[in-house]
CSV table of C-alpha atoms in Angstrom, one decimal:
chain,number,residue,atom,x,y,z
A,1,UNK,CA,14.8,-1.3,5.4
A,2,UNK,CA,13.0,0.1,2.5
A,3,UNK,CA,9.8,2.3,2.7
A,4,UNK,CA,6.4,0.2,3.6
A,5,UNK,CA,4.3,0.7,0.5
A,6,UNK,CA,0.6,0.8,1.1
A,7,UNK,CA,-0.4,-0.5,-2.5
A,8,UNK,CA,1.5,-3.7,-1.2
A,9,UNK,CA,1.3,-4.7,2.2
A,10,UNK,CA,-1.9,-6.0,1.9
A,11,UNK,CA,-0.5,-9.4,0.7
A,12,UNK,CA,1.8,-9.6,3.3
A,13,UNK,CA,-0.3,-11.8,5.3
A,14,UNK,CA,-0.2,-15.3,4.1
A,15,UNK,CA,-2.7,-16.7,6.0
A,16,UNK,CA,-2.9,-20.6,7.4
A,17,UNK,CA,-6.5,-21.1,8.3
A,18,UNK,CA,-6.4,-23.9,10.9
A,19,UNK,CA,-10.2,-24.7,10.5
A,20,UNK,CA,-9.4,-25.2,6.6
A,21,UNK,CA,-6.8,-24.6,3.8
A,22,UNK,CA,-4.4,-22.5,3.2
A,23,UNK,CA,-5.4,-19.3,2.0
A,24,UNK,CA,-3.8,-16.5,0.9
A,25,UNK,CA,-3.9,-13.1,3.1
A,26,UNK,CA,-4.9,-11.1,0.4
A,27,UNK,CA,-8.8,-12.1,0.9
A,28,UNK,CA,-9.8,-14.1,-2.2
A,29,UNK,CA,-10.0,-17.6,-3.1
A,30,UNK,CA,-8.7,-18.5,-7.4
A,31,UNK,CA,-11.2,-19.5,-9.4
A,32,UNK,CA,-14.3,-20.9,-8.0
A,33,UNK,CA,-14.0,-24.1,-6.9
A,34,UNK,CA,-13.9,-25.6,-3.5
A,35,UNK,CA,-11.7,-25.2,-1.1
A,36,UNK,CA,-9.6,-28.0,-0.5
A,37,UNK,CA,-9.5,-28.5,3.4
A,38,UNK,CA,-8.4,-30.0,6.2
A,39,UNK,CA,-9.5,-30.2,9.0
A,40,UNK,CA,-8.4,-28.3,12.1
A,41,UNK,CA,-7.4,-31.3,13.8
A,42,UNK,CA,-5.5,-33.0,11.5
A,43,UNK,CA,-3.1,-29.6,11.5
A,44,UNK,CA,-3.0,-29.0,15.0
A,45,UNK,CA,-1.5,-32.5,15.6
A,46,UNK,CA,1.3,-32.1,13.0
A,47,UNK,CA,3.2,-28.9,15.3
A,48,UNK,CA,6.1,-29.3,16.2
A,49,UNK,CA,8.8,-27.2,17.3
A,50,UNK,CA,12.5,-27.8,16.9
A,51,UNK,CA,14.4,-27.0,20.1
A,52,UNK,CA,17.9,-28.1,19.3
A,53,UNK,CA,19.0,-28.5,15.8
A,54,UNK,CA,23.1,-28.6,16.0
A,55,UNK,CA,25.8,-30.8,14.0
A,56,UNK,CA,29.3,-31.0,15.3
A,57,UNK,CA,32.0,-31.7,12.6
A,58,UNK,CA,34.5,-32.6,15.4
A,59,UNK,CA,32.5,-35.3,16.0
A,60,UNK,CA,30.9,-36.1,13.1
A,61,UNK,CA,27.7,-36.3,14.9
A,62,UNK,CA,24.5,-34.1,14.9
A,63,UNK,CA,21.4,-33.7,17.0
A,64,UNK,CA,17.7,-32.6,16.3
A,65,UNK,CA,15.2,-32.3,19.3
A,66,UNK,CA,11.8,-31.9,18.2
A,67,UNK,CA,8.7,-31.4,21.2
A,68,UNK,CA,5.1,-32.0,19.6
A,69,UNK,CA,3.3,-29.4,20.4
A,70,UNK,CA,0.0,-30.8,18.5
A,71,UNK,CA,-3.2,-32.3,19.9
A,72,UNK,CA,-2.3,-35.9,19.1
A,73,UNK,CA,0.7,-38.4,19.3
A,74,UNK,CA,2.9,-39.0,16.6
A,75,UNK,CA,3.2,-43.1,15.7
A,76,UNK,CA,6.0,-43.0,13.3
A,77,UNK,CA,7.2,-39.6,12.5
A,78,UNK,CA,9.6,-39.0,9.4
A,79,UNK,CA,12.1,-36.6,9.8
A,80,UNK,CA,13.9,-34.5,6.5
A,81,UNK,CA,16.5,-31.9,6.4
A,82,UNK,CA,18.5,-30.1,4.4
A,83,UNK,CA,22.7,-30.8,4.6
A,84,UNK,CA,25.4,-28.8,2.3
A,85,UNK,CA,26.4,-29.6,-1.0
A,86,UNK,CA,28.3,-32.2,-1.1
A,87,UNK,CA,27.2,-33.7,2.7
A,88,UNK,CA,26.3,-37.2,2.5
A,89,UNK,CA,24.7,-38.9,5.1
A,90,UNK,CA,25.8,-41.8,6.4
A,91,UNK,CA,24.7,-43.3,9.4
A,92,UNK,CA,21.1,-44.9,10.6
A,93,UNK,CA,20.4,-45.5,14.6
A,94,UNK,CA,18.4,-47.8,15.5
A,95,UNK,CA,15.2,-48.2,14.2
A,96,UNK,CA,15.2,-45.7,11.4
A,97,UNK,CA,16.6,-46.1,7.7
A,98,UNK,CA,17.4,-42.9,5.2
A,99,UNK,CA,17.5,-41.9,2.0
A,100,UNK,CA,19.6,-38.7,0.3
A,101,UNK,CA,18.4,-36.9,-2.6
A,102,UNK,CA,20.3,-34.6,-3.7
A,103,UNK,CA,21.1,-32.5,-0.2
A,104,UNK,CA,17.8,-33.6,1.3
A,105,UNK,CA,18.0,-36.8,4.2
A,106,UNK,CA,15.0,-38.6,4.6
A,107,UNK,CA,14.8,-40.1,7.5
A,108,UNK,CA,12.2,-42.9,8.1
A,109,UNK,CA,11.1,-45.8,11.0
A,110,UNK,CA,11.8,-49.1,10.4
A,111,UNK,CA,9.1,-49.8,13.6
A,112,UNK,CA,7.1,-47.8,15.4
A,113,UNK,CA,7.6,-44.5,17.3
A,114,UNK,CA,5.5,-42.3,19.5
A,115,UNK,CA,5.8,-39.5,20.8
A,116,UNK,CA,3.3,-38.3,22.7
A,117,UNK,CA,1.6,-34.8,23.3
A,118,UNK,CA,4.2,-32.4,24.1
A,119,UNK,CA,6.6,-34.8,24.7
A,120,UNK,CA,10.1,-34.5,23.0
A,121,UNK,CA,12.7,-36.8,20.9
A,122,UNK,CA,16.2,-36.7,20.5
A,123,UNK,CA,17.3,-38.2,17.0
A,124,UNK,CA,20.9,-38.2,16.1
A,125,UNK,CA,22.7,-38.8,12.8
A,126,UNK,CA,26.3,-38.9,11.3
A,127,UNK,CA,27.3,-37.8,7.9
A,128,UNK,CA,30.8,-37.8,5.9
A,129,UNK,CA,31.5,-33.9,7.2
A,130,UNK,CA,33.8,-32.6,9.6
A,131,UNK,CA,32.9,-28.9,9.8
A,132,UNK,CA,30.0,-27.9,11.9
A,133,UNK,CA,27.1,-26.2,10.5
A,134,UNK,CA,23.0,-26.1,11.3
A,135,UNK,CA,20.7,-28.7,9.1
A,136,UNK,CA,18.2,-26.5,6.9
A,137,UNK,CA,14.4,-26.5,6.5
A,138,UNK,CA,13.6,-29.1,8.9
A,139,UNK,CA,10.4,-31.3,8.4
A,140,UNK,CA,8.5,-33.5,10.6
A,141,UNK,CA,5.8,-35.4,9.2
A,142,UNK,CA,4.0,-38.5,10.4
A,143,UNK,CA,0.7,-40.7,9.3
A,144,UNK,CA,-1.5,-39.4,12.3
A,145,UNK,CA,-1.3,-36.1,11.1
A,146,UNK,CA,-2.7,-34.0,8.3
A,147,UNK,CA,0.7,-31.7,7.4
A,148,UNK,CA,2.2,-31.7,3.7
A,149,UNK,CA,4.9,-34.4,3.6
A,150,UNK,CA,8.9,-33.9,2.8
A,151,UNK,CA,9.1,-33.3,-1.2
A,152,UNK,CA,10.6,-36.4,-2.6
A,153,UNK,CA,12.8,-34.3,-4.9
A,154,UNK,CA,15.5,-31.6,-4.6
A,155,UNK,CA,14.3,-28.1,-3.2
A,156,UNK,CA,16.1,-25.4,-4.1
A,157,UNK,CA,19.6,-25.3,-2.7
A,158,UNK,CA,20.8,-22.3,-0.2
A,159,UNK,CA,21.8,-19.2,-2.4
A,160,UNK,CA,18.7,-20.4,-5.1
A,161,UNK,CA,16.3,-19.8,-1.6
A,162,UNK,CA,18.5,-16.7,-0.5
A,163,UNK,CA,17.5,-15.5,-4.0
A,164,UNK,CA,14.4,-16.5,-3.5
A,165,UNK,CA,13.2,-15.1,-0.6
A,166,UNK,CA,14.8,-11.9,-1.3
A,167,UNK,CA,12.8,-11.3,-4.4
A,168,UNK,CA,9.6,-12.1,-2.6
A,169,UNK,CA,10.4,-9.5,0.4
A,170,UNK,CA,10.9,-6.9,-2.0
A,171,UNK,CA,7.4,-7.1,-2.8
A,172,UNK,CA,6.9,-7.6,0.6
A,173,UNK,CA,8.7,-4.7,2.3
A,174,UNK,CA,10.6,-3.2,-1.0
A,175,UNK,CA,13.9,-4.7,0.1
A,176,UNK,CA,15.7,-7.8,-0.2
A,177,UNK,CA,15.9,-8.2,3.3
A,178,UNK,CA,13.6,-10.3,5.3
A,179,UNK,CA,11.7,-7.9,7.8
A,180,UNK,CA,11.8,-10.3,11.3
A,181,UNK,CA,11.3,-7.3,13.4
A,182,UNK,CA,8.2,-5.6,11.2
A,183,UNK,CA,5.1,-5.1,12.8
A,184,UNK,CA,2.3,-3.5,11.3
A,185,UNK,CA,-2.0,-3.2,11.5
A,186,UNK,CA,-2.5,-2.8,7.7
A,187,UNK,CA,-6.1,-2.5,8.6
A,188,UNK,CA,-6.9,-5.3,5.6
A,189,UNK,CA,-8.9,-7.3,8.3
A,190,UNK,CA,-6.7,-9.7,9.5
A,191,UNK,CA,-5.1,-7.8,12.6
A,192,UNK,CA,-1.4,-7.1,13.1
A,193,UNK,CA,0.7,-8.3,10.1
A,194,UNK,CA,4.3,-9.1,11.3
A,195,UNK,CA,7.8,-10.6,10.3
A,196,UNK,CA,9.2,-12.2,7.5
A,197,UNK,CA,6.3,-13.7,5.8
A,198,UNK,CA,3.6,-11.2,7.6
A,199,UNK,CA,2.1,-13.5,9.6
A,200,UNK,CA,-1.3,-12.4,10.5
A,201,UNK,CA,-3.0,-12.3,14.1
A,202,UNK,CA,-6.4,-12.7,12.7
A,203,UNK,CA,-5.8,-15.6,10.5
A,204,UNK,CA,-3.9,-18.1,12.6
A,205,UNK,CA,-0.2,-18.3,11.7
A,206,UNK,CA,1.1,-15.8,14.3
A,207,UNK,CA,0.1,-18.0,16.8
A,208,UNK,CA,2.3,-20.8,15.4
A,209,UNK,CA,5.2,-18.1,15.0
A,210,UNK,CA,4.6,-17.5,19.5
A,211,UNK,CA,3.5,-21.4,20.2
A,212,UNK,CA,7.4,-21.8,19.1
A,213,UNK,CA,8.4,-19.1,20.6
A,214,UNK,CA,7.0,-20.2,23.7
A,215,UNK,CA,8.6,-23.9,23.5
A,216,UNK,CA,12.1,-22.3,23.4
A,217,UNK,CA,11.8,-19.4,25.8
A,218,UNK,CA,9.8,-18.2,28.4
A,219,UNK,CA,8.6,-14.7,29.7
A,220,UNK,CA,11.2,-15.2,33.2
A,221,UNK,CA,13.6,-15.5,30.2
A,222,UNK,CA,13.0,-12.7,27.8
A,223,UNK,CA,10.0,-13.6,25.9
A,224,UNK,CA,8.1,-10.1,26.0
A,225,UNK,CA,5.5,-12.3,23.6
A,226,UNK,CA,4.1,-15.0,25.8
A,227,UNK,CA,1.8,-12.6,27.5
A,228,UNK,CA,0.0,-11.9,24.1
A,229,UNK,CA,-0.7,-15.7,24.1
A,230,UNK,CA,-4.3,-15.4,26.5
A,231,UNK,CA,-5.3,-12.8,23.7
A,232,UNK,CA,-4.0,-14.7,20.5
A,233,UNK,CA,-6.0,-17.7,21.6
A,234,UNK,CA,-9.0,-15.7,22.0
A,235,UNK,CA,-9.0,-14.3,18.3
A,236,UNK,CA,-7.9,-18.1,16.9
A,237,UNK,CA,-10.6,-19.2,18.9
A,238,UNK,CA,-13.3,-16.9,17.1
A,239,UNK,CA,-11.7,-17.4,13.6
A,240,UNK,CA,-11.9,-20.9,13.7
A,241,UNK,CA,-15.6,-21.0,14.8
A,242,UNK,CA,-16.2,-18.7,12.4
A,243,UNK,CA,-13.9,-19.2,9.6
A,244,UNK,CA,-13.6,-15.6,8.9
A,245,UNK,CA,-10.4,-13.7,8.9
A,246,UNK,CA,-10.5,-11.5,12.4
A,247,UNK,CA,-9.9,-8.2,12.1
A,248,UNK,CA,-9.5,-6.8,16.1
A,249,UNK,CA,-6.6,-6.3,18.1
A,250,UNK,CA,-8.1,-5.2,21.2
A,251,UNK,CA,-7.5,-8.4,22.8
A,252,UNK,CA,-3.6,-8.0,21.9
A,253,UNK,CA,-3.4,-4.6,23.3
A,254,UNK,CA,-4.8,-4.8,26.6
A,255,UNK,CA,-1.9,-6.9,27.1
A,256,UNK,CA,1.0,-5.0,26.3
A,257,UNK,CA,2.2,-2.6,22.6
A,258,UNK,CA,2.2,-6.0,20.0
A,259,UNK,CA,4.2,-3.9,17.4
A,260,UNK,CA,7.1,-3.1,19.7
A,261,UNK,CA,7.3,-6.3,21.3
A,262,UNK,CA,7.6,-7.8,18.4
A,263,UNK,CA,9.9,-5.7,16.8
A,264,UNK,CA,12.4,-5.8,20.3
A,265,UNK,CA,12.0,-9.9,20.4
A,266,UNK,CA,13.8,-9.5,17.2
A,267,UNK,CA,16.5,-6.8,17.8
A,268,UNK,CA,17.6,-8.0,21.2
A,269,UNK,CA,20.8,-9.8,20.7
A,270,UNK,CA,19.7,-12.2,23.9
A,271,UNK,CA,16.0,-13.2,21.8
A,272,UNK,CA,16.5,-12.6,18.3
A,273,UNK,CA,18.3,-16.3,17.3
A,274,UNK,CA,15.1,-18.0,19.2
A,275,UNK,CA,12.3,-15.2,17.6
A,276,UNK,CA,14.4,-15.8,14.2
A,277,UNK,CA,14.3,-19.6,14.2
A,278,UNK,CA,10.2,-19.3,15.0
A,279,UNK,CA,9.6,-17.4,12.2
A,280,UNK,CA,12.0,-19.4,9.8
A,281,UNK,CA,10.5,-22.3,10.9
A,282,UNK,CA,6.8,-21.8,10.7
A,283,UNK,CA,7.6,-20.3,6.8
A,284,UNK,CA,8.9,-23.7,5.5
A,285,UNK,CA,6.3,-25.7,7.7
A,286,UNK,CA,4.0,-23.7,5.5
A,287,UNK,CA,5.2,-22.1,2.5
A,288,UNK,CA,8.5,-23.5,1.5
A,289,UNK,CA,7.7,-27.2,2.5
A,290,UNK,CA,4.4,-27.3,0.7
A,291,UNK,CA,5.8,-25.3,-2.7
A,292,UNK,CA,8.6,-27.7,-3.0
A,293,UNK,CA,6.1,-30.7,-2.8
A,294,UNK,CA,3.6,-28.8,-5.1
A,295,UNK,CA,6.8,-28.2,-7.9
A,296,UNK,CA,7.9,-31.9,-7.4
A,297,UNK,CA,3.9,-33.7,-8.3
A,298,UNK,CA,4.0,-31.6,-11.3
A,299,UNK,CA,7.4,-32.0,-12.8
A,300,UNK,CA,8.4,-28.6,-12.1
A,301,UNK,CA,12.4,-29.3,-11.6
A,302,UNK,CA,14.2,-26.0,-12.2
A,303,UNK,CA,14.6,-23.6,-9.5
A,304,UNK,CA,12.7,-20.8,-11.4
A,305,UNK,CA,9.6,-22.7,-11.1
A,306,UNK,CA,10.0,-23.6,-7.5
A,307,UNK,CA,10.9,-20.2,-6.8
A,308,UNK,CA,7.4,-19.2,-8.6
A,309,UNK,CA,5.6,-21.3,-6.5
A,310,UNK,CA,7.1,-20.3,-3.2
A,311,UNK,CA,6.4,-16.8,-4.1
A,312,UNK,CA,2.6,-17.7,-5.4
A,313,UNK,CA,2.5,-19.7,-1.3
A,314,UNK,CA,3.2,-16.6,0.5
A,315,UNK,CA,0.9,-14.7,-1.6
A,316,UNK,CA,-2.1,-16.9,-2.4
A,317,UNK,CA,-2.0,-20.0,0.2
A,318,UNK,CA,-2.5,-23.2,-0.4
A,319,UNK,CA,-5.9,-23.4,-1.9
A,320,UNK,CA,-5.1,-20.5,-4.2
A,321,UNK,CA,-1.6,-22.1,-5.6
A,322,UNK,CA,-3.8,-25.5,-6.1
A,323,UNK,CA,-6.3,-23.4,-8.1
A,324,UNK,CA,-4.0,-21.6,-10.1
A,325,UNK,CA,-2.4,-25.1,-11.0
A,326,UNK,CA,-5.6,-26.8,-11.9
A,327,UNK,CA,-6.5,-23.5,-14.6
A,328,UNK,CA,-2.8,-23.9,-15.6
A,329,UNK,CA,-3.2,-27.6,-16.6
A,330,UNK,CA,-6.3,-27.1,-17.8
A,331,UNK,CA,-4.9,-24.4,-20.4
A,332,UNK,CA,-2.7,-27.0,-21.7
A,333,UNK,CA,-4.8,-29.3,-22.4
A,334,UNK,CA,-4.5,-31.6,-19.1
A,335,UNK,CA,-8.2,-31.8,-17.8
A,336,UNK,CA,-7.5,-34.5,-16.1
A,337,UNK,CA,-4.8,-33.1,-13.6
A,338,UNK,CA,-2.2,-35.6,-14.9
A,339,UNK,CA,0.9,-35.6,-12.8
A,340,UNK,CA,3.3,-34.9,-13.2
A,341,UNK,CA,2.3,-32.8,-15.7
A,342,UNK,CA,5.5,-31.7,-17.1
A,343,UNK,CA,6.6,-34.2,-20.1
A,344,UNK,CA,3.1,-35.0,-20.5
A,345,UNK,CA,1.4,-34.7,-23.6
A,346,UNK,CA,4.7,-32.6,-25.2
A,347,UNK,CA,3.9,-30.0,-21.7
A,348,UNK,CA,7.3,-28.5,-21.4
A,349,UNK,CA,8.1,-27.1,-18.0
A,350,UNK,CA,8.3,-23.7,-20.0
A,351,UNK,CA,4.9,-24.0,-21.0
A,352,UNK,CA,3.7,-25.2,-18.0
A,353,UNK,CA,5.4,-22.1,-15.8
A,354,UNK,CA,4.1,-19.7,-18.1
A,355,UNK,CA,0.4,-20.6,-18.4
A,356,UNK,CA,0.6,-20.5,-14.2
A,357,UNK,CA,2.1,-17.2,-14.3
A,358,UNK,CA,-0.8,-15.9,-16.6
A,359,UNK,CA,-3.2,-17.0,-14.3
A,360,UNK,CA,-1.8,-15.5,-11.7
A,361,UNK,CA,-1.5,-12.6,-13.5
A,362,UNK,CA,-5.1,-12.5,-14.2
A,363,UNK,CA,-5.9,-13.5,-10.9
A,364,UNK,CA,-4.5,-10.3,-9.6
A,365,UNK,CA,-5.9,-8.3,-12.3
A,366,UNK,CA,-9.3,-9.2,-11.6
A,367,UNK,CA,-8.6,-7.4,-8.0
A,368,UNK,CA,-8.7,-3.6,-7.7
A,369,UNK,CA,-6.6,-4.2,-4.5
A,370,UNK,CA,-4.3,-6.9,-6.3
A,371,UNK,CA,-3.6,-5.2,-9.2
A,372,UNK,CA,-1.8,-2.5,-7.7
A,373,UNK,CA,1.2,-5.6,-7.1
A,374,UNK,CA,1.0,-7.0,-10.8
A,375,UNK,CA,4.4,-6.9,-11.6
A,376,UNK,CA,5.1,-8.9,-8.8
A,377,UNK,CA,4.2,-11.7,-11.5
A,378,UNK,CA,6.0,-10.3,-14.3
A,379,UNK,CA,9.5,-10.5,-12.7
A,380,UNK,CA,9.2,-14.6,-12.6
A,381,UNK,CA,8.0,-14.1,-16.3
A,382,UNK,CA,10.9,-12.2,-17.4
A,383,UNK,CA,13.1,-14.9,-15.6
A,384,UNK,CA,11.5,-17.2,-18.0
A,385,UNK,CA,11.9,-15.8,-21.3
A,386,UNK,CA,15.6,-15.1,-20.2
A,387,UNK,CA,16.0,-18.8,-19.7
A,388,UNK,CA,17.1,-18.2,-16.1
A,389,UNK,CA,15.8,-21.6,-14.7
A,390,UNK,CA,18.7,-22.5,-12.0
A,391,UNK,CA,19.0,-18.9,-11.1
A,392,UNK,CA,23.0,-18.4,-12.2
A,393,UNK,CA,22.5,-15.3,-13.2
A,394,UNK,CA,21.7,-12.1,-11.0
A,395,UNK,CA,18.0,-11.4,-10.8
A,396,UNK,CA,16.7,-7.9,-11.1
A,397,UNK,CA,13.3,-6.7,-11.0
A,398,UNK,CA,13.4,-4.3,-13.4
A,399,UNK,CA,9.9,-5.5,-15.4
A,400,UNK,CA,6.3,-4.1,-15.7
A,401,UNK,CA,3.8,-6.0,-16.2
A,402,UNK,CA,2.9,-4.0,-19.3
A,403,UNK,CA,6.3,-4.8,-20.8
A,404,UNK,CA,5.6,-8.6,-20.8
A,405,UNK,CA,1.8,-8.4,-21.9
A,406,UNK,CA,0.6,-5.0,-23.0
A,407,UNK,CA,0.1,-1.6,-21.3
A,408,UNK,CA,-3.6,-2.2,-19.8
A,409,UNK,CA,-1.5,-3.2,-16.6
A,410,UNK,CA,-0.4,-0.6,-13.9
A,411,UNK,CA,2.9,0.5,-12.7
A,412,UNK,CA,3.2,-1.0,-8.8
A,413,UNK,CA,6.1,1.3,-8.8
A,414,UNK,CA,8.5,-1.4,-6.8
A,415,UNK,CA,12.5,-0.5,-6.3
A,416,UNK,CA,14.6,-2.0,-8.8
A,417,UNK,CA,16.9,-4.2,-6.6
A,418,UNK,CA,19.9,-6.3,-8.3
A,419,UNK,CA,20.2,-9.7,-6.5
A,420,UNK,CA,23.0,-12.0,-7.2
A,421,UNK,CA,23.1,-15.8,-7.7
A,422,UNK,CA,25.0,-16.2,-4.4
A,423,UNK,CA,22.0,-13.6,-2.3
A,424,UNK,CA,23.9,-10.5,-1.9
A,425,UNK,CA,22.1,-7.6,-3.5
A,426,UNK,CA,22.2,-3.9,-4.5
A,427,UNK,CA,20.4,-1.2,-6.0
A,428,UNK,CA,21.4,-0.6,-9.7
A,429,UNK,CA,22.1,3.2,-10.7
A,430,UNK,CA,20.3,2.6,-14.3
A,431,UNK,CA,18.2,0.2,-15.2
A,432,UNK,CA,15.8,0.4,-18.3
A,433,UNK,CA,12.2,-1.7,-18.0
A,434,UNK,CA,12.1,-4.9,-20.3
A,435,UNK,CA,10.7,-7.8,-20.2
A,436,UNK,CA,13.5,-10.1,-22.6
């Protein structure tokens, strides 16, 4: 793994506040309007944990088993997941109907279905493939619940997110590789900051990363984290009262060393698919989920501007990607928050991704903490001008923010990592800093 850099890892957290909105971990709402939120219930009945999630091509047959783990029953959940290129599927059970688009199934009830607090359901379903593989970025969504619903439209498809997500971690942990077993108190308020998308004790999404863990494994069975859970409620319990992120860890380490518990659930051949799953699965609940919905209202088709978003997720939250969007629109013209704004009023989707990116630029230069990660921006712009918008070609990060809008910006002083169209990656030998 590369070297944790401490002008970064501040943003590592991106934070779900159950009593509210999603908020970014970095401690600052965009722009100055209000937050848009929802309410603690609503969220907490829309959990859900996905406990078997298997398709066998000998028998043309696969199986998802999903336990609600929320605090109200599900009347008519909708279930969408992502199959490989070229999978179609092909078969409805009774009571539910599909659509495909593109890779995505959407399945929907026909009548109604509940299923009850922490209860589970089996659904099954048949497509034209006879190899076996594991459906991706699972979504449950149902009307008595407040969670963001499938995108309607194409996400991005595997190697555009393995791209993706490895450009994001390297501003995460300077490496394209996702950091599952990282563990660290960044002292930015917010308590430990852990795995892949630094889920944060303090604000309420490493909980949801150990509620899952809990569904699918228990302490008699390896899971060194259920012990933390007494302590982890404690500290939800006081952020949601309070609404403010929560900074102590005392509770956590009475019961046991957080950082190396989490780092072992991870590297133990026995835990790691279960702890890996977790942590996958809360991120697309939501970060990926909710990006790929926010891309789809506003026209945003190409994989360079859903990567943008998902990046802007993880480091902003919810409320700040919606604020950045509403300034973007705004700058072209679109008071009104048309959607989809793309193709509206002559609003290109070039146009469109660049006036978010400046925001988001400015956003982060208005931060003395923030601005130390500016060219975390830049990279997406450089992607632009390039005209790399289904990500084809390799993507490197070897762009300042100075070199795509003048030399008032900082070096964040970020590795230069080379990172294929199909995910692999390297480190170039030479590189020179441009943004064209």
């Amino acid at each position: 793994m590369g070297r944790h850099r401490n002008d970064s890892l501040w943003m590592k957290c991106g934070a779900l506040l159950w009593a509210g909105a999603l908020v970014g971990c970095g401690g600052a709402e965009v722009g100055a309007g209000p937050v848009e939120a929802r309410g603690a219930q609503g969220l907490a009945a829309c959990a859900y944990v996905i406990t078997t999630n298997t398709y066998v091509g000998a028998d043309w047959w696969g199986t998802l088993v999903f336990k609600n783990t929320g605090t109200a029953a599900m009347t008519s959940p909708t279930i969408a997941f992502g199959v490989p290129s070229g999978v179609t599927c092909d078969h409805d059970e009774p009571g539910w109907t599909h659509t495909q688009s593109g890779s995505t199934c959407t399945y929907s009830r026909t009548s109604g279905l509940t299923v009850g607090v922490n209860a589970s359901y089996t659904f099954y379903y048949s497509t034209n493939s006879n190899t076996s593989w594991t459906a991706s970025n699972v979504v449950i969504s149902d009307p008595s619940c407040g969670s963001t619903p499938p995108p309607t439209g194409n996400g991005l498809t595997e190697n555009q997110k393995k791209v993706s997500e490895g450009l994001t971690s390297i501003w995460e942990n300077d490496t394209p590789v996702l950091a599952y077993a990282y563990s660290e108190n960044i002292q930015d308020g917010r308590g430990y900051t852990s795995g892949r998308a630094g889920f944060c004790t303090g604000t309420g999404d490493a909980i949801q990363v150990i509620q899952c863990y809990n569904a699918r494994r228990s302490a008699a069975n390896g899971n060194l984290m259920a012990k933390y859970m007494p302590g982890l409620t404690t500290i939800n319990n006081r952020f949601l009262s309070t609404g403010q992120s929560q900074p102590s860890t005392s509770e956590l380490d009475v019961l046991g060393n957080w950082r190396a518990d989490w780092g072992t659930s991870y590297n133990n051949n026995t835990t790691r698919a279960d702890f890996k799953a977790c942590q996958d699965q809360v991120s697309d609940q939501f970060y990926y989920t909710p990006a790929m919905a926010e891309a789809n209202k506003w026209g945003a088709t190409s994989a360079l501007s859903k990567m943008a978003l998902y990046d802007a997720y993880i480091n902003h939250g919810e409320s700040g990607v919606k604020s950045l969007v509403r300034a973007a629109n705004n700058a072209l013209g679109n008071t009104g928050q048309v959607a989809p704004a793309v193709g509206y009023n002559g609003i290109t989707e070039s146009s469109w991704l660049q006036r978010f990116l400046e925001k988001r630029r400015d956003v982060l230069a208005a931060d003395s903490t923030w601005l130390q990660a500016i060219d975390r921006v830049a990279a997406y712009e450089k992607l632009r001008r390039r005209g790399n918008w289904d990500l084809s070609a390799a993507v490197r990060n070897d762009v300042r923010a100075s070199d795509c809008w003048g030399s008032s910006y900082p070096f964040s002083g970020y590795t230069v990592r080379n990172i294929n169209a199909d995910g692999t990656w390297s480190t170039p030998g030479s590189y020179t800093f441009s943004c064209q």
